[in-house]
Coordinates of C-alpha atoms in Angstrom, one line a residue:
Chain M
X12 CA -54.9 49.9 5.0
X13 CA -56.1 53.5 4.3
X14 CA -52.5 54.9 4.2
X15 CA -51.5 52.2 1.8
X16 CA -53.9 53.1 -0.5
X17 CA -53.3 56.6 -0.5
X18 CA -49.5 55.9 -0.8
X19 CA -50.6 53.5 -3.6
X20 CA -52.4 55.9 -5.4
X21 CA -50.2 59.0 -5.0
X22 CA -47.5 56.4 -6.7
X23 CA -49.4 55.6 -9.4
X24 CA -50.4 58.6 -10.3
X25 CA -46.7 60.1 -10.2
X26 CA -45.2 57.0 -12.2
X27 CA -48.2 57.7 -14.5
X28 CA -47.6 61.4 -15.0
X29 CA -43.6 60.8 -15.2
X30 CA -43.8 57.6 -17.7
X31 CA -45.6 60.4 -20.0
X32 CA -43.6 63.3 -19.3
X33 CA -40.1 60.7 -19.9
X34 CA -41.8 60.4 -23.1
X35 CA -39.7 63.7 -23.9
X36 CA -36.8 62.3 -24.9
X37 CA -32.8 62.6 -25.4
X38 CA -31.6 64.8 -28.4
X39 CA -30.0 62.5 -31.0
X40 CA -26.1 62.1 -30.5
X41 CA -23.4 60.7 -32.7
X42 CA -22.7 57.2 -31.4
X43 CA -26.4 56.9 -29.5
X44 CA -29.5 55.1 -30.3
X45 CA -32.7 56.4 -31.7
X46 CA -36.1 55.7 -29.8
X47 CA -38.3 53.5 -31.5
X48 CA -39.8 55.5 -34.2
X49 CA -43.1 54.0 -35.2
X50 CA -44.6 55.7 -38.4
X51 CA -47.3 55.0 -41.0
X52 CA -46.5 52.7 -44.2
X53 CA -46.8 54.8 -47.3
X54 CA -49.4 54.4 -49.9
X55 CA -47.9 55.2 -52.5
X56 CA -46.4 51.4 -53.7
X57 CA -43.0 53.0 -55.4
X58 CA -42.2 55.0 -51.9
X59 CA -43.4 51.4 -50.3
X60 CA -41.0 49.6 -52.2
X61 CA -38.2 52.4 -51.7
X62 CA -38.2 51.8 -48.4
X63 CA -38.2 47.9 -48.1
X64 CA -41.6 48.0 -46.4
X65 CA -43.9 44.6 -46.6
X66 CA -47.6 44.9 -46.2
X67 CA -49.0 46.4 -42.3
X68 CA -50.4 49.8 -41.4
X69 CA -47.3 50.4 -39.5
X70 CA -43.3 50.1 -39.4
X71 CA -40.0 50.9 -37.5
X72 CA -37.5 52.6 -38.3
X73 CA -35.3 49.5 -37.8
X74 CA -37.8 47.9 -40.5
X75 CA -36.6 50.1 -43.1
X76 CA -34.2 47.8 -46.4
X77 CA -30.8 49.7 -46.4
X78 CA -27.6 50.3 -44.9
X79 CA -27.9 53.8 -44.1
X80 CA -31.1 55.8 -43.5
X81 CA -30.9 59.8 -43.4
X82 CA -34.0 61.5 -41.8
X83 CA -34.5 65.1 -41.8
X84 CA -36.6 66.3 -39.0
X85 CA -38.6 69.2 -40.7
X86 CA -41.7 71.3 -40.6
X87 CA -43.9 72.8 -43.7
X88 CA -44.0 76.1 -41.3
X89 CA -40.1 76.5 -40.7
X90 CA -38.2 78.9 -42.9
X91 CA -34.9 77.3 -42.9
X92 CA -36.7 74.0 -43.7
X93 CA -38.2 75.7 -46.8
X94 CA -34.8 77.1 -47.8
X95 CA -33.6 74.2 -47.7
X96 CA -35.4 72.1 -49.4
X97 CA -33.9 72.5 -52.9
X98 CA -30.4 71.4 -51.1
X99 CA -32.3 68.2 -49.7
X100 CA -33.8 67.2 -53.0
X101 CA -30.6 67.5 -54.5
X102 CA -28.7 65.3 -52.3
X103 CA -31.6 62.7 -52.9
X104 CA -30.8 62.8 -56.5
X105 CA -26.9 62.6 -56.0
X106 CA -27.8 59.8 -54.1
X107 CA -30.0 57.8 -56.3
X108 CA -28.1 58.9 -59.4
X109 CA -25.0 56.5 -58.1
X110 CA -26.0 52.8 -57.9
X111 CA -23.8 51.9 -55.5
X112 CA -25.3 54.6 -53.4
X113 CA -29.0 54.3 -54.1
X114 CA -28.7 50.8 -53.4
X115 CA -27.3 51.7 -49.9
X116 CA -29.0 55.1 -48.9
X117 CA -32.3 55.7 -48.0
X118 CA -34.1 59.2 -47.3
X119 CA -36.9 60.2 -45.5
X120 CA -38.4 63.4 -43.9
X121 CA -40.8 63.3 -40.7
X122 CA -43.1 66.7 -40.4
X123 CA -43.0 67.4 -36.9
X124 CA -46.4 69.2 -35.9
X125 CA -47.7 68.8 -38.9
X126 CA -50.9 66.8 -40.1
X127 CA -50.9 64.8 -44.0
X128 CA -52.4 67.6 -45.6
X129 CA -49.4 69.8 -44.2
X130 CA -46.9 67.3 -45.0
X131 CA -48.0 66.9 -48.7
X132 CA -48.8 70.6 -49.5
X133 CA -44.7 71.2 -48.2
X134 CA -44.0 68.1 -50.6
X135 CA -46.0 69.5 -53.6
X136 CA -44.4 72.7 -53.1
X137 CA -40.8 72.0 -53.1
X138 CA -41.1 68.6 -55.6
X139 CA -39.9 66.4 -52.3
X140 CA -39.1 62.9 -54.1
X141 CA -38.6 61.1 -51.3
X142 CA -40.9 60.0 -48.5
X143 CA -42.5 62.3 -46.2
X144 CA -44.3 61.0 -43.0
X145 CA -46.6 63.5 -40.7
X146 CA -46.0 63.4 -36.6
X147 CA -49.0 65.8 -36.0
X148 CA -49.3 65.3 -32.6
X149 CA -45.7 65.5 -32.0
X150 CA -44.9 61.9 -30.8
X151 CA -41.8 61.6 -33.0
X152 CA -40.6 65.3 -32.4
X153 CA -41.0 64.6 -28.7
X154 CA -39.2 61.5 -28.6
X155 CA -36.4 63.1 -30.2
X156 CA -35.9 65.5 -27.6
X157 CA -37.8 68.5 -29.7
X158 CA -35.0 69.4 -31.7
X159 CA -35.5 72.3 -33.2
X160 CA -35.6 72.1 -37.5
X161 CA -34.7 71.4 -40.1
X162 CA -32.6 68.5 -38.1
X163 CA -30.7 65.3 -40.0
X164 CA -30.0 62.1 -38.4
X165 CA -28.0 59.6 -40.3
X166 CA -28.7 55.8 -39.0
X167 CA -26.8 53.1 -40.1
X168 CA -27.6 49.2 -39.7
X169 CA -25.6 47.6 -37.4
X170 CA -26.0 43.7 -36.0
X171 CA -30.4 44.5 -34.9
X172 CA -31.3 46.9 -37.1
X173 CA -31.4 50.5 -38.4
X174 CA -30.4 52.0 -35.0
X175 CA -26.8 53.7 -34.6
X176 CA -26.7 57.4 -35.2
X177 CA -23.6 58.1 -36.9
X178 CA -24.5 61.7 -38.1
X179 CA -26.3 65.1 -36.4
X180 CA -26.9 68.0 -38.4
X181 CA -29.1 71.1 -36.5
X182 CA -29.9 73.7 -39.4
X183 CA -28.5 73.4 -43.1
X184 CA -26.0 71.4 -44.3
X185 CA -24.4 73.7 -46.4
X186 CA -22.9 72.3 -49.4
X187 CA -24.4 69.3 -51.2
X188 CA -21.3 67.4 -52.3
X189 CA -19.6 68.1 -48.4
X190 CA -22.4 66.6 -46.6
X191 CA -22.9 63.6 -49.1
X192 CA -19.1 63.1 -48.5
X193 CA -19.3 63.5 -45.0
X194 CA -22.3 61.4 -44.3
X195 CA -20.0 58.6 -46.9
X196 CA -17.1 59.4 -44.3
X197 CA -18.9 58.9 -40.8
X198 CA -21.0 55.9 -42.0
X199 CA -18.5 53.6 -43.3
X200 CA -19.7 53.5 -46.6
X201 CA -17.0 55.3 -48.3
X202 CA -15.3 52.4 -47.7
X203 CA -17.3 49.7 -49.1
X204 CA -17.7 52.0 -52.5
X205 CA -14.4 52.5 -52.9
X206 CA -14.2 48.9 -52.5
X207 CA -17.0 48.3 -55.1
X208 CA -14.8 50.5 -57.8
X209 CA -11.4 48.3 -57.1
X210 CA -13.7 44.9 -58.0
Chain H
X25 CA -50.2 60.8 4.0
X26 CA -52.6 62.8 3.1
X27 CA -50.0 65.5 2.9
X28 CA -47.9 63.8 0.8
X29 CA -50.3 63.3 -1.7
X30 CA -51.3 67.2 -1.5
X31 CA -47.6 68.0 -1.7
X32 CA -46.9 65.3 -4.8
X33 CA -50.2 65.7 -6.7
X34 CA -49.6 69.5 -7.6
X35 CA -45.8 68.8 -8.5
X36 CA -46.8 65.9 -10.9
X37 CA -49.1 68.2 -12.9
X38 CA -46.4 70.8 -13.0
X39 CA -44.1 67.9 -14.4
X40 CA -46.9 66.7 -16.5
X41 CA -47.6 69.8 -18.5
X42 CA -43.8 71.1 -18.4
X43 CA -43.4 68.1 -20.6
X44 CA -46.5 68.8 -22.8
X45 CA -45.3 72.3 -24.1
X46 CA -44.2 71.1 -27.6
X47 CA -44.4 73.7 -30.4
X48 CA -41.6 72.4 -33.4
X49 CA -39.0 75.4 -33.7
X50 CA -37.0 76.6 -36.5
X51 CA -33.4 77.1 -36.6
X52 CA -34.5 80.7 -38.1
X53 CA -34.9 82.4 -35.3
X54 CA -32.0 80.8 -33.6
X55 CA -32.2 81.5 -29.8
X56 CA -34.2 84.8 -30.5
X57 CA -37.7 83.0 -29.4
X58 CA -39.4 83.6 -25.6
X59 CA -41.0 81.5 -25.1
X60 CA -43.4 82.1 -22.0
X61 CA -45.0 78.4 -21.3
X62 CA -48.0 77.4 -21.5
X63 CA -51.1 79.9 -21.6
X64 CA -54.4 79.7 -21.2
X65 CA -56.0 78.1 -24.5
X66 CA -58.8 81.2 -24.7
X67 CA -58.6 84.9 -22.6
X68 CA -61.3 86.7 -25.0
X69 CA -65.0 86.7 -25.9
X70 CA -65.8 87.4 -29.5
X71 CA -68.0 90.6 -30.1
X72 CA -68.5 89.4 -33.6
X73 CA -70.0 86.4 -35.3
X74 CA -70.8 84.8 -38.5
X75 CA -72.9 86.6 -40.7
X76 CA -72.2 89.9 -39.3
X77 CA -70.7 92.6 -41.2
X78 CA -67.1 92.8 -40.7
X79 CA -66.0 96.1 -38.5
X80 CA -64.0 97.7 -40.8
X81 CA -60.8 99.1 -40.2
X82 CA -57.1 100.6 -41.3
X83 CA -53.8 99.8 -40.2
X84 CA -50.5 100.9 -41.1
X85 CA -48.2 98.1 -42.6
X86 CA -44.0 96.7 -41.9
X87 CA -44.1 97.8 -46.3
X88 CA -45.1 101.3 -45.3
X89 CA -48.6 101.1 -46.7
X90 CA -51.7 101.3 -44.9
X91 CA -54.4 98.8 -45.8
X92 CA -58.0 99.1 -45.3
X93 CA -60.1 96.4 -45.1
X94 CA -62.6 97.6 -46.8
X95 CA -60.5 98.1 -50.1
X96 CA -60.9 94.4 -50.8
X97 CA -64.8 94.5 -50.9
X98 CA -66.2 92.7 -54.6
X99 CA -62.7 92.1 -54.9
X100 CA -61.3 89.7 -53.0
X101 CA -62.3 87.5 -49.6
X102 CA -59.7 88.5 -47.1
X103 CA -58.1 85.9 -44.2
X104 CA -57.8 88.0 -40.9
X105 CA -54.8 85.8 -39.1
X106 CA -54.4 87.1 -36.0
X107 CA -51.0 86.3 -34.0
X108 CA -50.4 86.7 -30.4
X109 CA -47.2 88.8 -30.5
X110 CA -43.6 88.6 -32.2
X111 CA -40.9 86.4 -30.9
X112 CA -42.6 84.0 -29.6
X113 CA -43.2 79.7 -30.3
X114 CA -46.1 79.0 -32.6
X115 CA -46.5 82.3 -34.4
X116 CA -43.1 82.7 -35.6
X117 CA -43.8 79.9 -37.8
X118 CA -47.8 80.3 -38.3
X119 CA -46.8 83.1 -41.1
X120 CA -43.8 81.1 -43.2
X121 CA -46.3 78.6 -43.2
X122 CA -48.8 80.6 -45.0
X123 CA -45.9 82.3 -47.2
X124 CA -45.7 79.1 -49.0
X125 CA -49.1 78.3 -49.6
X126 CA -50.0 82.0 -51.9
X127 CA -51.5 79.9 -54.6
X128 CA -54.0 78.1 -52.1
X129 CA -55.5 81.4 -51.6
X130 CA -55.1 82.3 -54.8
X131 CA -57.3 79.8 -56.0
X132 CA -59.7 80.6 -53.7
X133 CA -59.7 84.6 -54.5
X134 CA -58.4 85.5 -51.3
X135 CA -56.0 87.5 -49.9
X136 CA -54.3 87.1 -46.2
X137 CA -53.8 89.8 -44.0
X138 CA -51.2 89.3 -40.8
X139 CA -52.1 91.2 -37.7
X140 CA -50.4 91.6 -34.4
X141 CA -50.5 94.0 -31.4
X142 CA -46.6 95.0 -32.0
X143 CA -45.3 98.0 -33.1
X144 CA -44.3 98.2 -36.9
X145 CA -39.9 98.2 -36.0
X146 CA -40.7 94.8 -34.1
X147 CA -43.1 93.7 -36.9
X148 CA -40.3 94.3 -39.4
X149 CA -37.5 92.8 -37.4
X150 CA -39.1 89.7 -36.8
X151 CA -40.8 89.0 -39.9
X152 CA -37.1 89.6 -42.2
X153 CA -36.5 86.3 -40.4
X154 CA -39.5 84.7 -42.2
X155 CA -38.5 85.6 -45.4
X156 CA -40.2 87.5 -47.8
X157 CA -43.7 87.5 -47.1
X158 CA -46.1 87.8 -49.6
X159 CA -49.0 89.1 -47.7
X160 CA -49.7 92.4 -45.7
X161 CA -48.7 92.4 -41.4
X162 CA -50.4 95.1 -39.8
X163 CA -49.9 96.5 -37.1
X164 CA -52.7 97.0 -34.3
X165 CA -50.4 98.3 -31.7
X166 CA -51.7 102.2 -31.3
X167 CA -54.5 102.3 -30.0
X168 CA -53.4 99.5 -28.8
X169 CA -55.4 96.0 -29.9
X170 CA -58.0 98.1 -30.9
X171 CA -58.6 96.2 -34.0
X172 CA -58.6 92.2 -32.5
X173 CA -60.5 94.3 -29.5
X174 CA -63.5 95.1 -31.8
X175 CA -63.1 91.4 -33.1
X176 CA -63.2 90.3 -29.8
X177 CA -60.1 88.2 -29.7
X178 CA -57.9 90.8 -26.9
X179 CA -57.0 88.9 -24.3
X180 CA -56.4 90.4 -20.9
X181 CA -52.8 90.3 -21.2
X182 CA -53.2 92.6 -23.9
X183 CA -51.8 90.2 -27.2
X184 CA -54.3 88.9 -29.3
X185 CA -55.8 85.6 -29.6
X186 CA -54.6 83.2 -32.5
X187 CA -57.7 84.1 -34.4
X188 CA -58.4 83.2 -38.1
X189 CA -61.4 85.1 -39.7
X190 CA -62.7 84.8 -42.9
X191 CA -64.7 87.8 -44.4
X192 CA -66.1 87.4 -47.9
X193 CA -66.0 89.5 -50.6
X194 CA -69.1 91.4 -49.5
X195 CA -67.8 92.5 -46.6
X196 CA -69.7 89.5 -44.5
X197 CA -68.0 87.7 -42.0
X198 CA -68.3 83.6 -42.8
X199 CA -65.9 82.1 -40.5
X200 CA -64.3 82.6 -37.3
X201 CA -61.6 80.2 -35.7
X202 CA -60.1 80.8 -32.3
X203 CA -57.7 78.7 -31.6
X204 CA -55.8 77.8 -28.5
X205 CA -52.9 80.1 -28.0
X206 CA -50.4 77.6 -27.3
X207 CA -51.2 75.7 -30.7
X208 CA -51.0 76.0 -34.7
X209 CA -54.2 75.9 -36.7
X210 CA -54.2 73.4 -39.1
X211 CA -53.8 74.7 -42.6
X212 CA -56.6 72.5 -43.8
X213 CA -59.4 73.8 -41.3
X214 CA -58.6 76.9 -43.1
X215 CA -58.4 75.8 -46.5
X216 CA -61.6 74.1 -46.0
X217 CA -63.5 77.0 -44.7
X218 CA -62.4 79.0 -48.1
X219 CA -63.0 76.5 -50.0
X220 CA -66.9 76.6 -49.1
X221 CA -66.9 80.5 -50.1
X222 CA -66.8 79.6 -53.8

């Protein structure tokens, strides 16, 4: 009875230490599925409504109103993340500057490491108009297998949700109107607009 | 089965905290980092503490300059951030971090002064990868650490501590934040603590 319990409580404590240290998850890959993301609901009511987001403290990922969802993995202390800001901002306002598009697309950034007052003072800096979500204990970063940043994941809604990646991008993307193309390209949706324009 | 729980116990942990190193790393430095694991949070005891006068000191600079802290007296409050050493996780993006906040300090009539125990060729080839920084890095390497050793933040490896002091305008220290090592100090602990100077 003795050795069972010390069995029993040498397994516990391993599945216990492992189930936290699994919490360090897969990079992103084109063709996977990301980990449940959870992540606070914005205050703000116009980034609320952006996003398709209903009353709750909390949402998903998966809960988020479009077809395709970019995320750019970033941090107020990286460099390149700061550099390229102005290139991020701009492909938001390609983006919402085509109806087709900005009906389709959403954007969001999640601030790995970084607490709300970190997140807003990068946001306030570079004029970020999209949403911008702290992770300052590093849940999100950690479930996304740390990649290092800036970092953009394009999700696209498939039969459950919000959930297949069809894009990875480590560092900057480089030139506005490529990306935008290629992120049209990967996810499908080049074809559905090109579609729209023949109605 | 005793042993077995000796034997698994220790490997766990080691599983455990491999898992926990999590610092958030910038392309920037592409694969240019070392990182060395996980330290011990604290290796120092501070020799100074609020209220006291701030040991004064000069260093030479990566511009070329050598800055005195004492220059800044009725002028300015001055943010000591010290770093524990180039090229590695955490403060290779502690200082970009700071580069984009200027007008924080600026509104709070301070100026931020980097220090690390490198020499000034690392200092300058590591910090080109930050950008252009708008604030002093010092260098405290010869005699080596003596500057975070009168601070009390050398640890006994030699680097410094990630230490954030602030010293008022009359020369007075008013706040001292050691952090742990292995961590970034939140920018609004910081901005906080200046914030009560005015």
């Amino acid at each position: 009875m003795k050795k069972r319990s010390i069995f029993t409580t040498a397994l516990s404590i391993f599945l216990g230490l492992f189930s936290i240290s699994a919490f360090a998850g897969e990079q992103p890959e084109k063709g996977g599925t990301l980990p449940p993301i959870i992540l606070s609901v914005p205050e703000n009511p116009s980034q609320k409504t952006y996003l398709g987001l209903s009353q709750g403290k909390t949402f998903a990922l998966t809960d988020i109103k479009a077809n395709v969802l970019l995320v750019e993995i970033f941090s107020m202390y990286c460099p390149h993340c700061q550099a390229e800001a102005p290139a991020v901002n701009r492909l938001y306002g390609k983006i919402e500057a085509d109806p087709r598009l900005q009906q389709s697309i959403r954007v969001i950034g999640i601030g790995v490491g970084n607490t709300a007052f970190e997140v807003n003072t990068f946001r306030e800096e570079f004029h970020i108009p999209f949403p911008l979500f702290p992770d300052p204990d590093f849940k999100t970063y950690s479930a996304l297998g740390k990649v290092r940043t800036p970092f953009f994941i394009g999700i696209k809604r498939e039969n459950k949700g919000m959930e297949r990646i069809f894009l990875v991008q480590l560092g900057g993307f480089g030139s506005v109107d490529e990306f935008l193309d290629r992120v049209l390209q990967e996810s499908g949706l080049n074809g559905s607009v090109k579609e729209g324009e023949n109605r | 089965m005793k042993r077995i729980l000796f034997l698994l116990l220790p490997g766990c942990f080691m599983v455990f905290f491999a898992a926990a190193i999590v610092h958030g790393q910038s392309v920037a430095f592409k694969e240019n980092i070392y990182d060395p694991g996980m330290l011990k949070p604290t290796d120092s005891h501070l020799k100074v503490k609020v209220g006291d006068r701030a040991p004064d000191f000069t260093l030479p600079s990566v511009s070329g300059e050598p800055v005195t802290l004492s220059s800044f007296q009725t002028k300015k409050n001055v943010v000591l951030s010290f770093v524990p050493a180039a090229w590695t996780p955490v403060c290779s993006d502690q200082w970009p971090g700071y580069n984009i906040v200027e007008e924080l300090f600026a509104q709070n009539d301070a100026v931020l002064l980097g220090i690390t125990v490198d020499n000034i060729p690392t200092l300058f080839a590591w910090t080109n990868q930050m950008g252009k920084l708008w604030f002093p890095v010092l260098s405290d390497f010869w005699p080596h650490g003596a500057v975070a050793e009168r601070y009390g933040v050398l640890r006994s490896d030699g680097v410094a501590e990630r230490a954030l002091f602030i010293i008022d305008k009359k020369g007075t220290i008013r706040y001292i934040h050691v952090n742990d090592i292995n961590k970034r100090p939140h920018l609004e602990d910081l901005m906080k603590a200046l914030g009560k100077l005015q």
